[in-house]
Each structure stands twice: as C-alpha cells, then as structure tokens.
PDB file of C-alpha atoms in Angstrom:
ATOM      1  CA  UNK A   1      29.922 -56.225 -11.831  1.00  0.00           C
ATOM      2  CA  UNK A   2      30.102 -52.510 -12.337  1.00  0.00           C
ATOM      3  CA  UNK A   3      32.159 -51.670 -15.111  1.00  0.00           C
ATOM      4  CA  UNK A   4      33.341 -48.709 -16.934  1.00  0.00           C
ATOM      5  CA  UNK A   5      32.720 -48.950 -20.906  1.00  0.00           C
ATOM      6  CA  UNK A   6      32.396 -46.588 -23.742  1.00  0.00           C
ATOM      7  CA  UNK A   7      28.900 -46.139 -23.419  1.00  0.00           C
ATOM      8  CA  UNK A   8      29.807 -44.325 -19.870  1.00  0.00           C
ATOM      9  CA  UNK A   9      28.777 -41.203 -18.783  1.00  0.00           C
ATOM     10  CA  UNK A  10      31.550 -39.178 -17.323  1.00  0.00           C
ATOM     11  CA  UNK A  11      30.853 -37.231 -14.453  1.00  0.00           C
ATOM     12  CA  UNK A  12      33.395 -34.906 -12.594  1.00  0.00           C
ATOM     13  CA  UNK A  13      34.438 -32.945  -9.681  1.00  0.00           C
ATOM     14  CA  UNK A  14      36.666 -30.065  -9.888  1.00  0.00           C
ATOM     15  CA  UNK A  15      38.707 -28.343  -7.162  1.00  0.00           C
ATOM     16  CA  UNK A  16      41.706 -26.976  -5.760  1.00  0.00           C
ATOM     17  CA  UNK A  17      42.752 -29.146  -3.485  1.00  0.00           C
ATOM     18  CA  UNK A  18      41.047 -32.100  -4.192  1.00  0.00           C
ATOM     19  CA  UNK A  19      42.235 -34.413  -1.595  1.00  0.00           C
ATOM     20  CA  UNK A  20      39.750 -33.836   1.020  1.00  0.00           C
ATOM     21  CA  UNK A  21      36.158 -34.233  -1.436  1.00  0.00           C
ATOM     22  CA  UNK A  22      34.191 -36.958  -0.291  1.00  0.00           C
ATOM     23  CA  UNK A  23      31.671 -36.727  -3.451  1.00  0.00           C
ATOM     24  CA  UNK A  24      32.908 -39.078  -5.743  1.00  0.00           C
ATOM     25  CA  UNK A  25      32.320 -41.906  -3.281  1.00  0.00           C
ATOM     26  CA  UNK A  26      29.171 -40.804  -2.370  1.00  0.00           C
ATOM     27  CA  UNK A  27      27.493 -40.506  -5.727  1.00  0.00           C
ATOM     28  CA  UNK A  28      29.283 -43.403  -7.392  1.00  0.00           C
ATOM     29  CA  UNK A  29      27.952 -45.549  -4.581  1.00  0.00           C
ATOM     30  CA  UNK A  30      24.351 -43.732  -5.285  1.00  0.00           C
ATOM     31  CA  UNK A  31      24.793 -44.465  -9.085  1.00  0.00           C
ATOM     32  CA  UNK A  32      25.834 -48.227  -8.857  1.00  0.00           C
ATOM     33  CA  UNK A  33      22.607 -48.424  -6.412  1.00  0.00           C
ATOM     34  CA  UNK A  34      20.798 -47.066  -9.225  1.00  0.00           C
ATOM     35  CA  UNK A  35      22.310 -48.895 -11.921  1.00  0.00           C
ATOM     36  CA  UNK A  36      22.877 -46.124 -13.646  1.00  0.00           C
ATOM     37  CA  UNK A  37      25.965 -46.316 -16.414  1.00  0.00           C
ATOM     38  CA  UNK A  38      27.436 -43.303 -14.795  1.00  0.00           C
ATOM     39  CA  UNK A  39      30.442 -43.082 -12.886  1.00  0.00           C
ATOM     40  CA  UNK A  40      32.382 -39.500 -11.052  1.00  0.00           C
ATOM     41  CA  UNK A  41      36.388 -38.918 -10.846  1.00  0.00           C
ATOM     42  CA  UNK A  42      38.055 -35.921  -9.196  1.00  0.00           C
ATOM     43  CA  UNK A  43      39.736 -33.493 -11.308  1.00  0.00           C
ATOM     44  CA  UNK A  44      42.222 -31.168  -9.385  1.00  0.00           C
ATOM     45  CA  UNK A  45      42.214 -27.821 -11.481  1.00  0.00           C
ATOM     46  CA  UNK A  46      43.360 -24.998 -10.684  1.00  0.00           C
ATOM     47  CA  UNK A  47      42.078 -21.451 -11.015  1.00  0.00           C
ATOM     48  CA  UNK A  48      44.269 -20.189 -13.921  1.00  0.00           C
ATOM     49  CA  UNK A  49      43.445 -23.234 -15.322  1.00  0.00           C
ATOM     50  CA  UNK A  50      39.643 -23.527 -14.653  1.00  0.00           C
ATOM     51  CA  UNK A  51      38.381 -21.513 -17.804  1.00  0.00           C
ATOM     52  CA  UNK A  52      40.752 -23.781 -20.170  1.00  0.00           C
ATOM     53  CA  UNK A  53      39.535 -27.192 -18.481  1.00  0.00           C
ATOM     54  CA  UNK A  54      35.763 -26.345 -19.050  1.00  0.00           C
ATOM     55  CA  UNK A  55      35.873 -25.191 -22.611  1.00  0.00           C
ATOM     56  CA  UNK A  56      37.587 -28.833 -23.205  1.00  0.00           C
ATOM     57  CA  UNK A  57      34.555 -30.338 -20.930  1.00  0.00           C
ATOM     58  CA  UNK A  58      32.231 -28.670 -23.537  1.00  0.00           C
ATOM     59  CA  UNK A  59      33.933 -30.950 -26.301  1.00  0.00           C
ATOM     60  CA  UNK A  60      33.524 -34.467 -24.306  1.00  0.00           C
ATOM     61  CA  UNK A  61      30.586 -35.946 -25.583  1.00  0.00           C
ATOM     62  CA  UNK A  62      30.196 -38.548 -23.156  1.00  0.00           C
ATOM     63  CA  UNK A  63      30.949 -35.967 -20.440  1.00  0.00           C
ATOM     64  CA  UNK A  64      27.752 -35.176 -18.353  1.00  0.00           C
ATOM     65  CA  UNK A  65      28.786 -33.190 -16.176  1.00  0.00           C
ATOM     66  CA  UNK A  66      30.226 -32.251 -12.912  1.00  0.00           C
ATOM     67  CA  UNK A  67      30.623 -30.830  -9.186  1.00  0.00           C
ATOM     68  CA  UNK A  68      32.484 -27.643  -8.771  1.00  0.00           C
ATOM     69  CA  UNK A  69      33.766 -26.761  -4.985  1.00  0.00           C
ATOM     70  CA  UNK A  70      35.927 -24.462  -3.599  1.00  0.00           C
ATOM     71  CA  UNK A  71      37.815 -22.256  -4.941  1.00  0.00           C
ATOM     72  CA  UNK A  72      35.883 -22.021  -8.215  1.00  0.00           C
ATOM     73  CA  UNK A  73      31.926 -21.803  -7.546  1.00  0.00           C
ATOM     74  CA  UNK A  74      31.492 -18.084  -8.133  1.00  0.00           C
ATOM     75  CA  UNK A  75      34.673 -18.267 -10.580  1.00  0.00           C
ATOM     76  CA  UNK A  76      32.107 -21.040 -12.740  1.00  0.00           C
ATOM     77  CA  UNK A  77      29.370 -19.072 -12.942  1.00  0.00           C
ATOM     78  CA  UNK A  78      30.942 -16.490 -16.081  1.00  0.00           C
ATOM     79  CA  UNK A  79      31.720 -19.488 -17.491  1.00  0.00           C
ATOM     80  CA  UNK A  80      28.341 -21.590 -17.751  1.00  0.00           C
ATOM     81  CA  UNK A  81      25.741 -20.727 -20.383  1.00  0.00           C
ATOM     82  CA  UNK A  82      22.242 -20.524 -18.314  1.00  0.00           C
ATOM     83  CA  UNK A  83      21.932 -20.850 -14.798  1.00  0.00           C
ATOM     84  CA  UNK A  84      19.262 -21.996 -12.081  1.00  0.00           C
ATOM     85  CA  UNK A  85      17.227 -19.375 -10.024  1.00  0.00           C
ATOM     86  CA  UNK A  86      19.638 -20.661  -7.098  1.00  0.00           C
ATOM     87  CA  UNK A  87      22.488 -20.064  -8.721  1.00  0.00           C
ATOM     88  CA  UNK A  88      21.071 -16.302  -9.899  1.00  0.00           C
ATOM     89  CA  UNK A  89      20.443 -15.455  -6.768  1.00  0.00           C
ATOM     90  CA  UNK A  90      23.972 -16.403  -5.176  1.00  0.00           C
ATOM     91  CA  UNK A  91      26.113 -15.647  -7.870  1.00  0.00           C
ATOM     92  CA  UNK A  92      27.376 -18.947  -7.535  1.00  0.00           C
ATOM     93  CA  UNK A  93      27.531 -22.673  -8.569  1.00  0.00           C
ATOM     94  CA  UNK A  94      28.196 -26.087  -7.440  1.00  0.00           C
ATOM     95  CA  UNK A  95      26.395 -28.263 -10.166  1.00  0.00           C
ATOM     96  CA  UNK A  96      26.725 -28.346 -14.336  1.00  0.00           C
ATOM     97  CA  UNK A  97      25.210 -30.115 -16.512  1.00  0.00           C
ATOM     98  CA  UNK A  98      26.439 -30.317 -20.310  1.00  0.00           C
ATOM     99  CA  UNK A  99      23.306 -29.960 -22.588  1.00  0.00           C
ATOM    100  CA  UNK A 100      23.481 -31.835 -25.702  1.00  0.00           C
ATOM    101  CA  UNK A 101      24.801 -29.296 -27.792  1.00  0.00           C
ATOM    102  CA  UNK A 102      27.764 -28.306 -25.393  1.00  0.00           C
ATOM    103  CA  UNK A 103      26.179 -25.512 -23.682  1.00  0.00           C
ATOM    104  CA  UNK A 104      26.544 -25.675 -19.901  1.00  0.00           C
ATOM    105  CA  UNK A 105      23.271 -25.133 -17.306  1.00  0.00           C
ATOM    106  CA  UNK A 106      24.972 -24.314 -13.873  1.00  0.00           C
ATOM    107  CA  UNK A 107      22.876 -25.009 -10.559  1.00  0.00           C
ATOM    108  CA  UNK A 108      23.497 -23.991  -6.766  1.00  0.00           C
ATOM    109  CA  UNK A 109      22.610 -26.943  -4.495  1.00  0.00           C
ATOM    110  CA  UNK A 110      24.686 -26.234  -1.495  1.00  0.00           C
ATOM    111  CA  UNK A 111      21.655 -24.612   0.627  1.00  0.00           C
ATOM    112  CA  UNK A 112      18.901 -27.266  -0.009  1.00  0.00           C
ATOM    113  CA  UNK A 113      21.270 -29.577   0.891  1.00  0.00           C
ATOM    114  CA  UNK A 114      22.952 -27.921   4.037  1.00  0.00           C
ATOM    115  CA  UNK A 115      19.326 -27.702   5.143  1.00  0.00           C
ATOM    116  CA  UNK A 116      17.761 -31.088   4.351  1.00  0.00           C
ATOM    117  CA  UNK A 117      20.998 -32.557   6.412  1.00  0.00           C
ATOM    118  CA  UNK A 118      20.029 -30.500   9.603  1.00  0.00           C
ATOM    119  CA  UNK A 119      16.512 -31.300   9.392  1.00  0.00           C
ATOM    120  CA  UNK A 120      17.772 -35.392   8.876  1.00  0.00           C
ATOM    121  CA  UNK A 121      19.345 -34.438  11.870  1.00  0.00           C
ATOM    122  CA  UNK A 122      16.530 -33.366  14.013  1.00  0.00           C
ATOM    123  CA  UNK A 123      17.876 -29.603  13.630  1.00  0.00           C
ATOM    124  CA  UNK A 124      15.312 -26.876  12.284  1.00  0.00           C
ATOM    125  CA  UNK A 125      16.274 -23.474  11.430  1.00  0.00           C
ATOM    126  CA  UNK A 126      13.069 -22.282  11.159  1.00  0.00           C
ATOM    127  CA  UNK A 127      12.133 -19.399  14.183  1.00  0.00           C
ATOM    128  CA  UNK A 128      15.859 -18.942  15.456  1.00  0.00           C
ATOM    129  CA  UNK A 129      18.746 -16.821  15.414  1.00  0.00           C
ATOM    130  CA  UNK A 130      21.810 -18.119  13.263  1.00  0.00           C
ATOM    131  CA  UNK A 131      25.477 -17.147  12.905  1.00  0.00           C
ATOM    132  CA  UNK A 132      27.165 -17.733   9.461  1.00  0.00           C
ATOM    133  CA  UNK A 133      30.730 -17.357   9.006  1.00  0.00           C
ATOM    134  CA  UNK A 134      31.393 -16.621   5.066  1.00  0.00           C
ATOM    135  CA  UNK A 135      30.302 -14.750   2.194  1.00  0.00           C
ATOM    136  CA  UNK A 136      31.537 -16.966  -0.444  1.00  0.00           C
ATOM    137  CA  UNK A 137      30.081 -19.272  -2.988  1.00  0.00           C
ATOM    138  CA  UNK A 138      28.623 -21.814  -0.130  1.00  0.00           C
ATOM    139  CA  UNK A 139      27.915 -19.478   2.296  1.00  0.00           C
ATOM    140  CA  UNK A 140      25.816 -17.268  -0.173  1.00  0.00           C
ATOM    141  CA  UNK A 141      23.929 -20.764  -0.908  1.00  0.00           C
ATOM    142  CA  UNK A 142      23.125 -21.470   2.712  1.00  0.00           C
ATOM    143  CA  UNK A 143      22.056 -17.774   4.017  1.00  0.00           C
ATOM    144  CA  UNK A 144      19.514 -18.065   0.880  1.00  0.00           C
ATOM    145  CA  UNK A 145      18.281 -21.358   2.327  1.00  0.00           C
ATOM    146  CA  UNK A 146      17.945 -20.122   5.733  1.00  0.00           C
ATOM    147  CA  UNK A 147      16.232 -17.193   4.477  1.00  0.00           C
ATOM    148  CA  UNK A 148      13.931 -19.812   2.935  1.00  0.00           C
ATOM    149  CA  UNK A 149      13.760 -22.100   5.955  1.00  0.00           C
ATOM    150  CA  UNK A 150      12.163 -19.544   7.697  1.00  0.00           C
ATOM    151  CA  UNK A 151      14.974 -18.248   9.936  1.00  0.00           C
ATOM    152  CA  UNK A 152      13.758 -15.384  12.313  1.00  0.00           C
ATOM    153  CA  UNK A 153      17.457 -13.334  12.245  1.00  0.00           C
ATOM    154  CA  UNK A 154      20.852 -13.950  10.592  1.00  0.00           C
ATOM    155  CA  UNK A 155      24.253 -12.708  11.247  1.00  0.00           C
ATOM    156  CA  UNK A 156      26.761 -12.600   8.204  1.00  0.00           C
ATOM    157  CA  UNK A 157      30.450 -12.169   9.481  1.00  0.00           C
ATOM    158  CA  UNK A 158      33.147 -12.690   7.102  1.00  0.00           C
ATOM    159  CA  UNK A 159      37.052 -10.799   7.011  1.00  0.00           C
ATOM    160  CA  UNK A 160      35.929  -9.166   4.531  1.00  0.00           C
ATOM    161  CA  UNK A 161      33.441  -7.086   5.881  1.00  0.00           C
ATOM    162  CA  UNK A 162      32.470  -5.406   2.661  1.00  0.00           C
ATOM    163  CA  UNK A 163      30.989  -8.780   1.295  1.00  0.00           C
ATOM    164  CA  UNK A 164      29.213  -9.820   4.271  1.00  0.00           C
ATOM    165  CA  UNK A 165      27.508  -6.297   3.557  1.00  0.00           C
ATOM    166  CA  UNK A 166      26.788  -7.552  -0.051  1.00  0.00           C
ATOM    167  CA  UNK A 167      25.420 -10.799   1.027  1.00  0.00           C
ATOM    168  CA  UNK A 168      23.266  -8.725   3.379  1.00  0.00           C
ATOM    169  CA  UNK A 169      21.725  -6.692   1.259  1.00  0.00           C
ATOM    170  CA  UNK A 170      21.227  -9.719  -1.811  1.00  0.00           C
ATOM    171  CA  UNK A 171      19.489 -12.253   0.707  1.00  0.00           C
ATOM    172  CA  UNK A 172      17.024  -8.796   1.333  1.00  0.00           C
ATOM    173  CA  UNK A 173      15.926  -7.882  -1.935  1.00  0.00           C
ATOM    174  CA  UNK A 174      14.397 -11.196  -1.891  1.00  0.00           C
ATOM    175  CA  UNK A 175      13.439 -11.999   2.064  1.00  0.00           C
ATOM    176  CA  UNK A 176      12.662  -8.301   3.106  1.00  0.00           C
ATOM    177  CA  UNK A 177      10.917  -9.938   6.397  1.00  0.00           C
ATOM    178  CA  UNK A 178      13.853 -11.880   7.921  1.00  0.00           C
ATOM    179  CA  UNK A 179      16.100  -9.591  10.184  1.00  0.00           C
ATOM    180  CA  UNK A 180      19.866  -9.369   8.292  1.00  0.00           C
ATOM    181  CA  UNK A 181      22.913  -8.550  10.330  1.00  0.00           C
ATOM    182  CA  UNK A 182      26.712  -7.714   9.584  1.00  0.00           C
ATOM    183  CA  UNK A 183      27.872 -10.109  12.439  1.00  0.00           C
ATOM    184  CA  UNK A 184      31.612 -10.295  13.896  1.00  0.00           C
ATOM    185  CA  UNK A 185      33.615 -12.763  14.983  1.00  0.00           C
ATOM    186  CA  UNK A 186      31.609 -13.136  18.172  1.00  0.00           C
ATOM    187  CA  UNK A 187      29.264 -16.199  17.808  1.00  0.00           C
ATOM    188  CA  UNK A 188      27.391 -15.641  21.146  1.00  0.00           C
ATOM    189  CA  UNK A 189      23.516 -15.059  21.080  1.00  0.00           C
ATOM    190  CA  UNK A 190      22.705 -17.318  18.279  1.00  0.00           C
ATOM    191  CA  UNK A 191      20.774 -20.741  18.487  1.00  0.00           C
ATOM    192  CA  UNK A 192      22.662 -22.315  15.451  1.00  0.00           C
ATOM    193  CA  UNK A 193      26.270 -21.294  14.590  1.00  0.00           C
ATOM    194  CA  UNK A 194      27.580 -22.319  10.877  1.00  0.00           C
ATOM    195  CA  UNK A 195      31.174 -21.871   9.314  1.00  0.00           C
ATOM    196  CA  UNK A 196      30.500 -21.677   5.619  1.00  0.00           C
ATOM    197  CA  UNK A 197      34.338 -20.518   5.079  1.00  0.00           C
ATOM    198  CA  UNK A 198      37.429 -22.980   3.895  1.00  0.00           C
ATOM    199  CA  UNK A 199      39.222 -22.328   7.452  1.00  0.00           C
ATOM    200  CA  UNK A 200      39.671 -25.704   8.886  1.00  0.00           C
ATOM    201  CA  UNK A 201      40.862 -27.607   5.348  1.00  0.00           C
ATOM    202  CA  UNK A 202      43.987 -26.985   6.883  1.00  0.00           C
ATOM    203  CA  UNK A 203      45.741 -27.998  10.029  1.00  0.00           C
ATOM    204  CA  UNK A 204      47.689 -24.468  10.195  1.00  0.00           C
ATOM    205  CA  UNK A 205      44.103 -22.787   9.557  1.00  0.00           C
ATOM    206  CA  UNK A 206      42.929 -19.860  11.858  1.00  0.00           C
ATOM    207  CA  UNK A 207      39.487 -20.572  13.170  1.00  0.00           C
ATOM    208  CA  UNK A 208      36.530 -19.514  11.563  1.00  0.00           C
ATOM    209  CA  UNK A 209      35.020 -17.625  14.717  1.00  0.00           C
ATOM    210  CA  UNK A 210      36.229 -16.750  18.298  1.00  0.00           C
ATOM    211  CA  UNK A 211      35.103 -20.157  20.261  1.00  0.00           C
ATOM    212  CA  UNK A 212      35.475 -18.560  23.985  1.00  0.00           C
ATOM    213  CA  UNK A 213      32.130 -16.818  22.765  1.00  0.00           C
ATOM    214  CA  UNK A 214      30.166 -20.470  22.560  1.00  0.00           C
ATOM    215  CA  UNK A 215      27.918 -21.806  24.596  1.00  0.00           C
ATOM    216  CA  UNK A 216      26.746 -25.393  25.442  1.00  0.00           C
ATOM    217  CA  UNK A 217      22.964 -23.663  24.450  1.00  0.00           C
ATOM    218  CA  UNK A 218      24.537 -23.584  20.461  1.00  0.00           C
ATOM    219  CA  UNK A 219      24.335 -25.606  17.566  1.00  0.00           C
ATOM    220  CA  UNK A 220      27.517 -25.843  15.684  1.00  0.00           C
ATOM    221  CA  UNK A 221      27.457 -26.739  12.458  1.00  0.00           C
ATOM    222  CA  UNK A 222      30.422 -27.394   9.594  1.00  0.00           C
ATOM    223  CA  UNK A 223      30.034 -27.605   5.975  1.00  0.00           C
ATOM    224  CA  UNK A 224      33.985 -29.393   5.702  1.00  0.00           C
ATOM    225  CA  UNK A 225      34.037 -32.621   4.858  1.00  0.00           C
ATOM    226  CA  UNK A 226      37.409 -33.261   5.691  1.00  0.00           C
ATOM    227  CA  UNK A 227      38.969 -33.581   7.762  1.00  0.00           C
ATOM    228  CA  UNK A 228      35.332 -35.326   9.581  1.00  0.00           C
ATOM    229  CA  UNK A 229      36.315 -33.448  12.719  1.00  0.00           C
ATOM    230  CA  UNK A 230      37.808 -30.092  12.555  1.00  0.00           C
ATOM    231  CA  UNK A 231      39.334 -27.469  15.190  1.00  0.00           C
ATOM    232  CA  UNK A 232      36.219 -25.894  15.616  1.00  0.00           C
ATOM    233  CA  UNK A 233      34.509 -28.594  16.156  1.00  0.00           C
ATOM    234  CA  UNK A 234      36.541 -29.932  18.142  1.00  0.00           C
ATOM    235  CA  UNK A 235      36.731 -26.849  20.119  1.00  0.00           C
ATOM    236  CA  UNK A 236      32.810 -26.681  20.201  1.00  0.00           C
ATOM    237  CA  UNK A 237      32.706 -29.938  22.038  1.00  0.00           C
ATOM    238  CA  UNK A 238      35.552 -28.959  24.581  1.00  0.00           C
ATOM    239  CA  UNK A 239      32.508 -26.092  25.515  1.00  0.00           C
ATOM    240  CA  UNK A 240      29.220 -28.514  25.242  1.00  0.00           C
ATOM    241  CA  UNK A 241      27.436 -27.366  22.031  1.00  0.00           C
ATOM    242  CA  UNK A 242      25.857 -29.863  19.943  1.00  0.00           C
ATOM    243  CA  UNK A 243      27.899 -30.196  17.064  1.00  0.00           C
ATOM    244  CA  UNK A 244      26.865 -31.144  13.202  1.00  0.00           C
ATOM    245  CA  UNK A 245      29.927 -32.415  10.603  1.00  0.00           C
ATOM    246  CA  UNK A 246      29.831 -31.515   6.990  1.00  0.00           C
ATOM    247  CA  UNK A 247      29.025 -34.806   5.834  1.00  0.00           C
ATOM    248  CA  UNK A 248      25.225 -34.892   6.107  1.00  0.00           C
ATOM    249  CA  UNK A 249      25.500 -31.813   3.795  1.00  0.00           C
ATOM    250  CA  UNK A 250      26.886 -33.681   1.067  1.00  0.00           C
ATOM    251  CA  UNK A 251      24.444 -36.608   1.934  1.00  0.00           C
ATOM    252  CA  UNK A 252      21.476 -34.334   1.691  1.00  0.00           C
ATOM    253  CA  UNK A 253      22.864 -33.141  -1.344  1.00  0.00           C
ATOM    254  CA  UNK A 254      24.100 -36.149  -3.511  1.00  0.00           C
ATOM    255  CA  UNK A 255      21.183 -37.115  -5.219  1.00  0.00           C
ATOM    256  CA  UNK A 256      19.591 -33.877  -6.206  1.00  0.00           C
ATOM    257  CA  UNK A 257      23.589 -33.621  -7.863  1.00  0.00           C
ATOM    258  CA  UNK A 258      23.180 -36.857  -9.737  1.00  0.00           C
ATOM    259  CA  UNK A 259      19.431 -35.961 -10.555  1.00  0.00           C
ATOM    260  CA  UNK A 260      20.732 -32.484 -11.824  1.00  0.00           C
ATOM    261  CA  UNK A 261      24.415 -33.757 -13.759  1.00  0.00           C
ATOM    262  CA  UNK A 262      22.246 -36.559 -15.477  1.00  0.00           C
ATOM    263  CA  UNK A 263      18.820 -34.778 -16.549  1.00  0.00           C
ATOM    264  CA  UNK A 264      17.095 -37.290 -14.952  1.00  0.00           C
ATOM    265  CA  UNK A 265      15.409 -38.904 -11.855  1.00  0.00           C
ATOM    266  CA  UNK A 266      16.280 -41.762  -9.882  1.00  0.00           C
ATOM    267  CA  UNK A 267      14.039 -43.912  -8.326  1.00  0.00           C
ATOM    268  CA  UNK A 268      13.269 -43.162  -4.109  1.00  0.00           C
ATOM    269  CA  UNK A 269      14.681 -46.995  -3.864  1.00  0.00           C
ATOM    270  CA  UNK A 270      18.375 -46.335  -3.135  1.00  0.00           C
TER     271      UNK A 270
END
C-alpha cells in the first residue's frame, strides 16, 4: 500500500483558487506508478501571501518542490534563485525545485507540454496560422513553443494590448523568421485558435474571443482544466470546429513536472 511516512518527499501546488487543479491527481497517480516515495497536495495561497509561503518552503527539508499556476507564475519568478532558459525567456514559471541547500531553480513547462498534448492528439502546429488569446505567464510559455514548433504566423490578442505588444516583440528577438501579429478579438483566419487566458474558470466569465468569428475549418484549443468543458468550447462546438480540452496539456506535461520537482528520471514504464 502507498503510504505517507517521514521519509516522504513533499511536493506542492500553489494557486489562487485551487479548486479547479487537476495536478495533484495526475502526478500522484504517475508517482505511485513509479514507486516513487513522493506524494503532491494543493496549497491555496494567495498573492499577498505568496512571497511569505515560499521563504517557509525554503526551510522544509523534506519539501521538493512544487507547481505554481495562475495567478502567481510571473509573480514566482523574483522569487526563485536560478531559472531555466524557458523560464528566461517568458518571464515566467510553473515548476520549482528546492536544491539541497534551500535555493530554488524555477522552470517553465507549460509550452512543451501544451504542444506534446496537440501532437498526442494528431494536431501539429507546425506550417499554420494560430490565434492566442493571452499574454500572461502560460500564454508567454505557449507562443515560445509555437515559435519553436515551427508555426508559420501568430496572432497575440490580449485586453491589454500593450502586453500582447511585449510578447510580440520577446518571442522575435529569438524567432526573427516566424511572422508576429498584435491580433484582436477576432479569431477568424487562423487554422488553430488557443485561449491561454483564465476567462472560463468562472461561470460569470466573459469569453476569451468573439466566437461568431469561428469557423468549422478551426482548431480550438483550451489550456483550463476545469471546468473539462468550458463556454468557449462549448460555443466552438455549437459552430463545428474541432475542439481540444486542457487536460492533455497537463498530461503532456506531468512527467517532465515530476522529472523536474524530483531531480530525477523516471523510467518510460508508467
């Protein structure tokens, strides 16, 4: 039986909310398939009191480390002590691990595995026009891995248009080839359509995009978890696109987390 003893390692996710994460389950059932003495709870922190709860994290010594999600992954990144090439690059991060001697390594891992999860899903990026809604800590993540994927143009809208001009002009200083775009809230013209914001956590939430603009020729893909089926979704179905949930995300994801929180591989069996 899988137990929980003093020899332990803690692992963690923090958010505000934290009723709709779906990573817990995912890599506790990875690490008990791995027999790994390991096990993740959810810690719902908010952002006043984000700075606080990590410089106690530091002090666990049978803390590994943890997930951070929304609000807090460009928040996380002043606080962490060296960070990935991913997570230089966004300005962002969704991975720690404690090293150690306390000091905390902060990774990015959203975009790898937003892409492996539409490639498991027989949907490739690579050659085609994409719409991303969001300029935050996710969103920054995912335009960097289409940039990587190979995507031939890619529209940024966000309500702030002054950071979708920022994320513009970051994802060119390194991919000077692809074609970057300020984009509005008009999806149309784009093979693959992604919302990268929060909108849709929420039942009151606006939605992320205006859906009269979708076709049944687009891709529509979500990055919420939860709810599994949100408005936009729902209202990309009502107009035939092909629709892809958040959750593969999170399954493309889960192990390189573990791999990254732990220091260590696991084995290609589970």
């Amino acid at each position: 039986m899988w137990e929980i003893t003093g020899h332990t390692r803690v692992l963690a996710i923090l958010a505000d909310p934290i009723h709709q994460v779906k990573t817990p389950q995912c890599i506790n059932e990875l690490l008990r398939a791995q027999g790994v003495d390991a096990a993740m709870v959810p810690l719902h922190v908010g952002a006043h009191d984000l700075a606080t709860v990590f410089s106690a994290l530091r002090r666990v010594r049978s803390f590994a480390g943890c997930i951070v999600t929304m609000p807090h992954k460009t928040a996380v990144v002043a606080l962490c002590d060296e960070l990935s090439v991913e997570a230089r690059q966004t300005d962002a991060v969704n991975a720690v691990r404690r090293l150690a001697d306390g000091r905390m390594r902060g990774g990015m891992l959203d975009g790898i595995g937003f892409i492996d999860g539409l490639r498991r899903h027989g949907i490739e990026p690579a050659g085609h026009c994409v719409y991303l809604a969001g300029a935050g800590g996710a969103a920054r993540a995912i335009a960097f891995a289409l940039a990587d994927a190979g995507a031939r143009r890619l529209s940024i809208a966000n309500h702030s248009v002054e950071r979708a001009e920022q994320l513009v002009e970051r994802v060119r200083r390194w991919h000077p080839n692809i074609e970057l775009a300020v984009g509005d809230s008009n999806p149309g013209g784009h093979a693959l359509v992604v919302n990268a914001t929060s909108l849709g956590l929420r039942p009151e939430d606006p939605l992320p995009m205006d859906v009269a603009q979708l076709d049944a020729t687009q891709t529509v893909a979500e990055i919420i978890m939860e709810p599994a089926e949100t408005a936009l979704m729902q209202a990309a179905w009502a107009r035939g696109c092909r629709v892809h949930a958040g959750a593969p995300m999170l399954a493309g994801q889960a192990r390189l987390m573990a791999e990254f929180m732990l220091g260590q591989p696991l084995s290609a069996a589970a």
